[in-house]
Amino acid sequence: MREKTKAIKVGNIVIGGDNPISIQTMYKKPLTIGVDEILADMRHYASYGCDIIRFSVPDADCVDNLKKVCDAGIMPVVADIHFDYKLALASIEAGVAKVRINPGNIGAEWKVAEVIKACKETGTPIRIGINGGSLPSSLRHISLEEGIMQAAEAEVEILQKYNFDNALFSLKASTEDVTLLVNRAFAKRYNYPLHLGVTEAGTLIPSLVKSSYVLVNLLREGIGSTIRVSISDIPDYEVIAGKEILKTAGLEGYSKGVRVVSCPRCGRASFDNGGAFVKELEAYLQTVKKDICVAVMGCVVNGPGEAKEADLGITGAGNTIIIFKNGEVLKKVDIKDAMEEFKNEIEKF
Ligand code: SF4
């Protein structure tokens, strides 16, 4: 068993050590839109199980709203900084719970040292985010994995030189195998917590496939303390995917949410278990904090039997909807009452 990583406090969430794996997303609209809209979005992501949110801070115009978003206290806020170390300093002053810098583009070491100095004064942790696509030019003549590892080693040396260990790392590449390789190599050598993700993972389906492959494998090996599933789509999907990956990885003590099983549907189906009903049900289930299994099946012929492992299930039988519990019929309801009745049973379970 590998030695546990350091535990790093990011607002009210602790990353690393024995703490649960936290789920992150990144805000996809500019910080300069209205604060009310941002806070409503953050509450929505929090209801889905998002633990930490990161904002791009591309210029000084963002800093006022960044401060308001931090002050609202909905969840820990991370500032994502590229190129300009002064924006990191302004974000730290605004009260962010963590600052993420990319050493490949932040420039001279003294700039990183300035950020470290400010973080020491405020107790703010730093995520060193190393991306295969933005390595310093001096590392581009070697293999991608060597380049990422050498960039990481150089950053560890800088942190040690300035006696700063309140840090996490992420080592990302858009190639799954390289991401696996560098994270394994890093975890063997260092005990900084790792933020896992596959960068530029693509649209919904490609990202789900790549991210699941990489993250489930690493998490099962005990590597990774926080995750972000990067998807070219709404943050809701990133958060939901994060929860599903943690469930699939089967990590001990992780039971935040409901496990849904559903049949693939065939010509026998008399209930649209892939349609609007399931979409509404899934949105509701994301807010349920119960360790239960729910089945949504297309027909009664095989439905309850195929889903007998489920605690609660629903299926169609002609014009009627059947709700079942542990494989036995619990009640028959009209389609118009089905959603409400099923939610009631989930609440009661
Ligand atoms: S439960 Fe019914 S609809 Fe779903 S795959 Fe099985 S037979 Fe087809």
Coordinates of C-alpha atoms and ligand atoms in Angstrom, one line a residue:
M1 CA 0.0 0.0 0.0
R2 CA 1.4 3.4 -1.0
E3 CA 2.1 6.0 1.7
K4 CA -0.8 8.4 2.0
T5 CA -0.5 11.8 0.4
K6 CA -0.3 15.0 2.3
A7 CA -3.7 16.5 3.2
I8 CA -4.3 20.0 1.7
K9 CA -7.1 22.2 3.0
V10 CA -9.0 23.9 0.2
G11 CA -11.6 26.0 2.0
N12 CA -13.9 23.6 3.8
I13 CA -12.7 20.6 1.7
V14 CA -9.6 18.6 2.5
I15 CA -7.8 17.1 -0.5
G16 CA -5.5 14.1 0.1
G17 CA -4.7 12.0 3.1
D18 CA -7.7 9.9 4.2
N19 CA -10.3 12.3 2.9
P20 CA -13.0 11.4 0.3
I21 CA -12.1 12.1 -3.3
S22 CA -13.6 15.5 -4.1
I23 CA -15.3 16.4 -7.4
Q24 CA -14.5 19.6 -9.2
T25 CA -15.8 21.4 -12.2
M26 CA -14.8 24.5 -14.1
Y27 CA -17.2 27.5 -14.7
K28 CA -17.7 27.9 -18.4
K29 CA -19.0 31.4 -18.6
P30 CA -16.9 34.5 -17.9
L31 CA -16.6 35.8 -14.4
T32 CA -17.7 39.2 -15.7
I33 CA -21.4 38.2 -16.1
G34 CA -23.7 39.0 -13.3
V35 CA -22.8 37.6 -9.9
D36 CA -26.4 36.4 -9.2
E37 CA -26.3 34.2 -12.3
I38 CA -22.9 32.7 -11.2
L39 CA -24.2 32.0 -7.7
A40 CA -27.4 30.4 -9.0
D41 CA -25.2 28.1 -11.2
M42 CA -22.9 27.3 -8.3
R43 CA -25.9 26.3 -6.1
H44 CA -27.1 24.1 -8.9
Y45 CA -23.8 22.3 -9.3
A46 CA -23.5 21.9 -5.5
S47 CA -26.9 20.2 -5.5
Y48 CA -25.5 17.7 -8.0
G49 CA -22.5 17.0 -5.8
C50 CA -19.9 19.4 -6.9
D51 CA -17.3 20.1 -4.1
I52 CA -15.0 22.7 -5.7
I53 CA -15.3 25.1 -8.6
R54 CA -12.6 26.7 -10.6
F55 CA -12.9 30.0 -12.5
S56 CA -10.7 31.4 -15.3
V57 CA -9.2 34.7 -14.3
P58 CA -7.9 36.1 -17.6
D59 CA -7.8 39.7 -16.6
A60 CA -8.1 42.2 -13.8
D61 CA -11.8 42.9 -14.6
C62 CA -12.7 39.5 -13.2
V63 CA -11.3 40.1 -9.7
D64 CA -14.3 42.1 -8.2
N65 CA -16.7 39.3 -9.1
L66 CA -14.2 36.6 -8.0
K67 CA -14.2 38.2 -4.5
K68 CA -18.0 38.3 -4.4
V69 CA -18.2 34.6 -5.5
C70 CA -15.6 33.6 -2.8
D71 CA -17.5 35.7 -0.1
A72 CA -20.8 33.8 -0.9
G73 CA -19.3 30.7 0.6
I74 CA -21.2 28.2 -1.6
M75 CA -18.2 26.0 -2.2
P76 CA -14.4 26.5 -2.3
V77 CA -13.4 28.7 -5.3
V78 CA -10.2 28.1 -7.3
A79 CA -8.6 30.8 -9.5
D80 CA -7.1 29.5 -12.8
I81 CA -4.2 31.6 -13.8
H82 CA -2.2 31.6 -17.0
F83 CA 0.6 34.0 -18.0
D84 CA 0.2 36.8 -15.5
Y85 CA 1.4 36.1 -11.9
K86 CA -0.2 39.4 -10.8
L87 CA -3.6 37.9 -11.4
A88 CA -2.6 35.1 -9.0
L89 CA -1.7 37.7 -6.4
A90 CA -5.0 39.6 -6.9
S91 CA -7.0 36.3 -6.7
I92 CA -5.3 35.3 -3.5
E93 CA -6.1 38.7 -2.0
A94 CA -9.8 38.2 -3.2
G95 CA -9.9 35.2 -1.0
V96 CA -9.7 32.1 -3.3
A97 CA -9.4 28.7 -1.6
K98 CA -6.7 27.6 -4.0
V99 CA -4.8 29.0 -6.9
R100 CA -3.9 27.0 -10.0
I101 CA -0.9 28.1 -12.0
N102 CA 0.7 26.6 -15.1
P103 CA 4.4 26.9 -14.7
G104 CA 4.8 26.4 -18.5
N105 CA 3.4 29.8 -19.1
I106 CA 3.8 31.8 -15.9
G107 CA 7.4 32.8 -16.8
A108 CA 10.4 33.4 -14.6
E109 CA 11.0 31.6 -11.3
W110 CA 10.8 34.9 -9.4
K111 CA 7.2 35.2 -10.5
V112 CA 6.3 31.8 -9.1
A113 CA 8.3 32.8 -5.9
E114 CA 6.0 35.9 -5.6
V115 CA 2.9 33.7 -5.7
I116 CA 4.4 31.3 -3.2
K117 CA 5.2 34.2 -0.8
A118 CA 1.5 35.5 -1.0
C119 CA 0.2 31.9 -0.5
K120 CA 2.4 31.5 2.6
E121 CA 1.0 34.7 4.1
T122 CA -2.7 33.6 3.5
G123 CA -2.4 29.8 3.8
T124 CA -3.6 29.4 0.3
P125 CA -2.6 26.2 -1.4
I126 CA -1.3 26.1 -5.0
R127 CA -2.1 23.5 -7.7
I128 CA 0.7 23.2 -10.1
G129 CA -1.0 22.2 -13.3
I130 CA 1.2 20.7 -15.8
N131 CA -0.3 20.1 -19.2
G132 CA 1.4 18.2 -22.0
G133 CA 0.2 20.8 -24.5
S134 CA 1.8 23.7 -22.8
L135 CA 5.2 22.5 -21.7
P136 CA 8.1 25.0 -21.6
S137 CA 9.8 25.1 -25.0
S138 CA 13.0 23.6 -23.4
L139 CA 11.1 20.4 -22.8
R140 CA 9.5 19.9 -26.2
H141 CA 12.4 18.0 -27.8
I142 CA 11.9 15.0 -25.6
S143 CA 9.0 12.5 -25.3
L144 CA 5.8 13.9 -23.9
E145 CA 5.9 11.7 -20.8
E146 CA 9.5 12.7 -20.1
G147 CA 8.7 16.4 -20.7
I148 CA 5.8 16.3 -18.2
M149 CA 7.9 14.5 -15.6
Q150 CA 10.8 16.9 -16.0
A151 CA 8.4 19.9 -15.7
A152 CA 7.0 18.3 -12.5
E153 CA 10.5 17.7 -11.1
A154 CA 11.5 21.3 -11.8
E155 CA 8.4 22.6 -10.0
V156 CA 8.9 20.3 -7.0
E157 CA 12.5 21.8 -6.7
I158 CA 11.1 25.3 -6.8
L159 CA 8.6 24.5 -4.0
Q160 CA 11.3 22.9 -1.9
K161 CA 13.7 25.8 -2.5
Y162 CA 11.1 28.2 -1.2
N163 CA 10.1 25.8 1.6
F164 CA 6.5 25.5 0.5
D165 CA 4.6 22.3 0.7
N166 CA 0.9 23.4 0.7
A167 CA 0.6 22.2 -2.9
L168 CA -1.1 19.7 -5.2
F169 CA -0.2 18.7 -8.7
S170 CA -2.0 17.7 -11.8
L171 CA -0.2 16.1 -14.7
K172 CA -2.4 16.0 -17.8
A173 CA -2.1 14.9 -21.4
S174 CA -4.8 14.5 -24.0
T175 CA -3.4 11.0 -24.5
E176 CA -4.8 8.5 -22.1
D177 CA -1.8 6.3 -21.9
V178 CA 0.6 9.2 -21.2
T179 CA -1.8 10.5 -18.5
L180 CA -1.8 7.1 -16.8
L181 CA 2.0 6.7 -17.1
V182 CA 2.9 10.2 -15.7
N183 CA 0.5 10.0 -12.8
R184 CA 1.8 6.6 -11.8
A185 CA 5.4 7.8 -12.0
F186 CA 4.6 10.9 -10.0
A187 CA 2.7 9.1 -7.3
K188 CA 5.6 6.7 -6.8
R189 CA 8.1 9.5 -6.2
Y190 CA 6.1 12.2 -4.4
N191 CA 3.3 12.5 -1.8
Y192 CA 1.7 15.7 -3.1
P193 CA -2.1 15.0 -3.7
L194 CA -2.9 14.5 -7.3
H195 CA -5.8 16.2 -9.2
L196 CA -6.8 13.8 -11.9
G197 CA -8.2 14.5 -15.3
V198 CA -7.7 14.0 -19.0
T199 CA -7.3 17.3 -20.7
E200 CA -9.1 18.3 -23.9
A201 CA -11.0 15.0 -23.5
G202 CA -13.6 16.1 -26.0
T203 CA -17.4 16.1 -26.2
L204 CA -19.7 14.0 -24.0
I205 CA -19.2 10.5 -25.2
P206 CA -15.5 10.5 -26.1
S207 CA -14.7 12.2 -22.8
L208 CA -16.8 9.8 -20.8
V209 CA -14.9 6.8 -22.3
K210 CA -11.4 8.3 -22.0
S211 CA -12.0 9.8 -18.5
S212 CA -13.5 6.6 -17.1
Y213 CA -10.7 4.5 -18.4
V214 CA -8.0 6.7 -17.0
L215 CA -9.6 7.8 -13.7
V216 CA -11.1 4.4 -12.7
N217 CA -7.7 2.7 -13.2
L218 CA -5.7 5.3 -11.3
L219 CA -8.3 5.6 -8.5
R220 CA -8.3 1.8 -8.0
E221 CA -4.5 1.9 -7.7
G222 CA -4.9 4.4 -4.9
I223 CA -3.7 7.3 -7.1
G224 CA -5.6 10.6 -7.1
S225 CA -7.2 12.8 -4.4
T226 CA -9.6 15.0 -6.4
I227 CA -11.0 14.7 -10.0
R228 CA -12.4 16.8 -12.7
V229 CA -14.0 15.2 -15.8
S230 CA -13.3 17.6 -18.6
I231 CA -16.2 17.6 -21.1
S232 CA -17.0 20.1 -23.9
D233 CA -20.5 20.4 -22.5
I234 CA -22.3 21.7 -19.5
P235 CA -20.7 21.4 -16.0
D236 CA -23.7 19.4 -14.8
Y237 CA -22.4 16.5 -16.9
E238 CA -18.8 16.9 -15.5
V239 CA -20.2 16.6 -12.0
I240 CA -22.5 13.7 -12.7
A241 CA -19.7 11.9 -14.6
G242 CA -17.4 12.5 -11.6
K243 CA -19.8 10.9 -9.3
E244 CA -20.4 7.9 -11.6
I245 CA -16.6 7.4 -12.0
L246 CA -16.2 7.3 -8.2
K247 CA -19.0 4.8 -7.9
T248 CA -17.5 2.6 -10.7
A249 CA -14.1 2.8 -9.1
G250 CA -15.8 1.2 -6.0
L251 CA -13.9 3.3 -3.5
E252 CA -14.5 2.4 0.1
G253 CA -16.8 4.9 1.9
Y254 CA -18.0 6.6 -1.3
S255 CA -21.8 6.3 -1.5
K256 CA -22.9 9.8 -2.3
G257 CA -25.9 9.2 -4.5
V258 CA -28.1 6.7 -6.1
R259 CA -27.0 4.0 -8.5
V260 CA -29.3 3.7 -11.5
V261 CA -29.7 0.6 -13.6
S262 CA -31.8 0.6 -16.8
C263 CA -32.3 -1.9 -19.6
P264 CA -31.1 -1.0 -23.1
R265 CA -34.7 -1.1 -24.3
C266 CA -36.0 -3.3 -27.1
G267 CA -39.1 -3.9 -29.2
R268 CA -41.0 -5.2 -26.1
A269 CA -40.8 -1.9 -24.2
S270 CA -44.1 -0.3 -23.2
F271 CA -42.4 2.3 -21.1
D272 CA -40.1 5.0 -22.6
N273 CA -37.2 4.3 -20.2
G274 CA -34.8 6.3 -22.4
G275 CA -37.0 9.3 -22.8
A276 CA -38.3 12.4 -20.9
F277 CA -39.3 10.4 -17.9
V278 CA -35.8 9.1 -17.3
K279 CA -34.2 12.5 -17.9
E280 CA -36.4 14.1 -15.3
L281 CA -35.8 11.2 -12.9
E282 CA -32.0 11.3 -13.4
A283 CA -32.0 15.1 -12.6
Y284 CA -33.9 14.4 -9.4
L285 CA -31.7 11.5 -8.4
Q286 CA -28.6 13.6 -8.6
T287 CA -29.9 15.4 -5.6
V288 CA -30.8 12.3 -3.6
K289 CA -28.1 11.4 -1.0
K290 CA -29.0 7.8 -0.4
D291 CA -27.0 4.6 -1.0
I292 CA -29.7 2.8 -3.0
C293 CA -30.1 1.2 -6.4
V294 CA -32.9 2.2 -8.7
A295 CA -34.0 0.3 -11.8
V296 CA -35.8 1.9 -14.8
M297 CA -36.9 -0.9 -17.1
G298 CA -38.7 -0.9 -20.4
C299 CA -41.2 -3.7 -19.9
V300 CA -42.7 -5.9 -17.3
V301 CA -41.8 -9.2 -19.1
N302 CA -38.2 -9.1 -17.9
G303 CA -38.2 -5.8 -16.0
P304 CA -38.6 -6.7 -12.3
G305 CA -36.7 -10.0 -12.8
E306 CA -33.7 -8.4 -14.6
A307 CA -33.5 -5.7 -12.0
K308 CA -34.1 -7.8 -8.9
E309 CA -30.8 -6.5 -7.4
A310 CA -32.4 -3.0 -7.4
D311 CA -34.0 -1.7 -4.2
L312 CA -36.7 0.1 -6.1
G313 CA -37.7 -0.1 -9.8
I314 CA -40.3 1.2 -12.3
T315 CA -41.5 -0.3 -15.5
G316 CA -44.4 -0.2 -17.9
A317 CA -47.2 -2.8 -18.4
G318 CA -49.5 -1.7 -21.2
N319 CA -51.0 1.5 -20.1
T320 CA -50.1 1.0 -16.5
I321 CA -46.9 1.7 -14.7
I322 CA -45.6 -0.7 -12.1
I323 CA -43.4 0.2 -9.2
F324 CA -41.5 -2.7 -7.7
K325 CA -39.4 -3.1 -4.6
N326 CA -36.7 -5.8 -4.3
G327 CA -38.1 -7.5 -7.4
E328 CA -41.7 -7.7 -6.1
V329 CA -44.6 -5.5 -7.4
L330 CA -45.3 -2.8 -4.9
K331 CA -48.0 -0.8 -6.7
K332 CA -49.6 0.0 -10.1
V333 CA -50.1 3.6 -11.0
D334 CA -51.3 5.7 -13.8
I335 CA -48.6 7.2 -16.1
K336 CA -49.5 10.7 -15.1
D337 CA -48.8 9.9 -11.4
A338 CA -45.8 7.7 -12.0
M339 CA -43.1 10.3 -11.4
E340 CA -44.6 11.6 -8.2
E341 CA -45.3 8.1 -6.9
F342 CA -41.8 6.9 -7.7
K343 CA -40.2 9.9 -6.0
N344 CA -42.3 9.3 -2.9
E345 CA -41.1 5.7 -2.7
I346 CA -37.5 6.8 -3.1
E347 CA -38.0 9.4 -0.3
K348 CA -39.5 6.7 1.9
F349 CA -36.9 4.1 1.2
Ligands
SF4_1 S1 -36.6 -5.1 -19.8 FE1 -38.1 -5.4 -21.4 S2 -37.8 -3.6 -22.8 FE2 -36.0 -3.7 -21.5 S3 -34.5 -4.9 -22.7 FE3 -35.5 -6.4 -21.3 S4 -37.2 -7.2 -22.6 FE4 -36.5 -5.3 -23.6

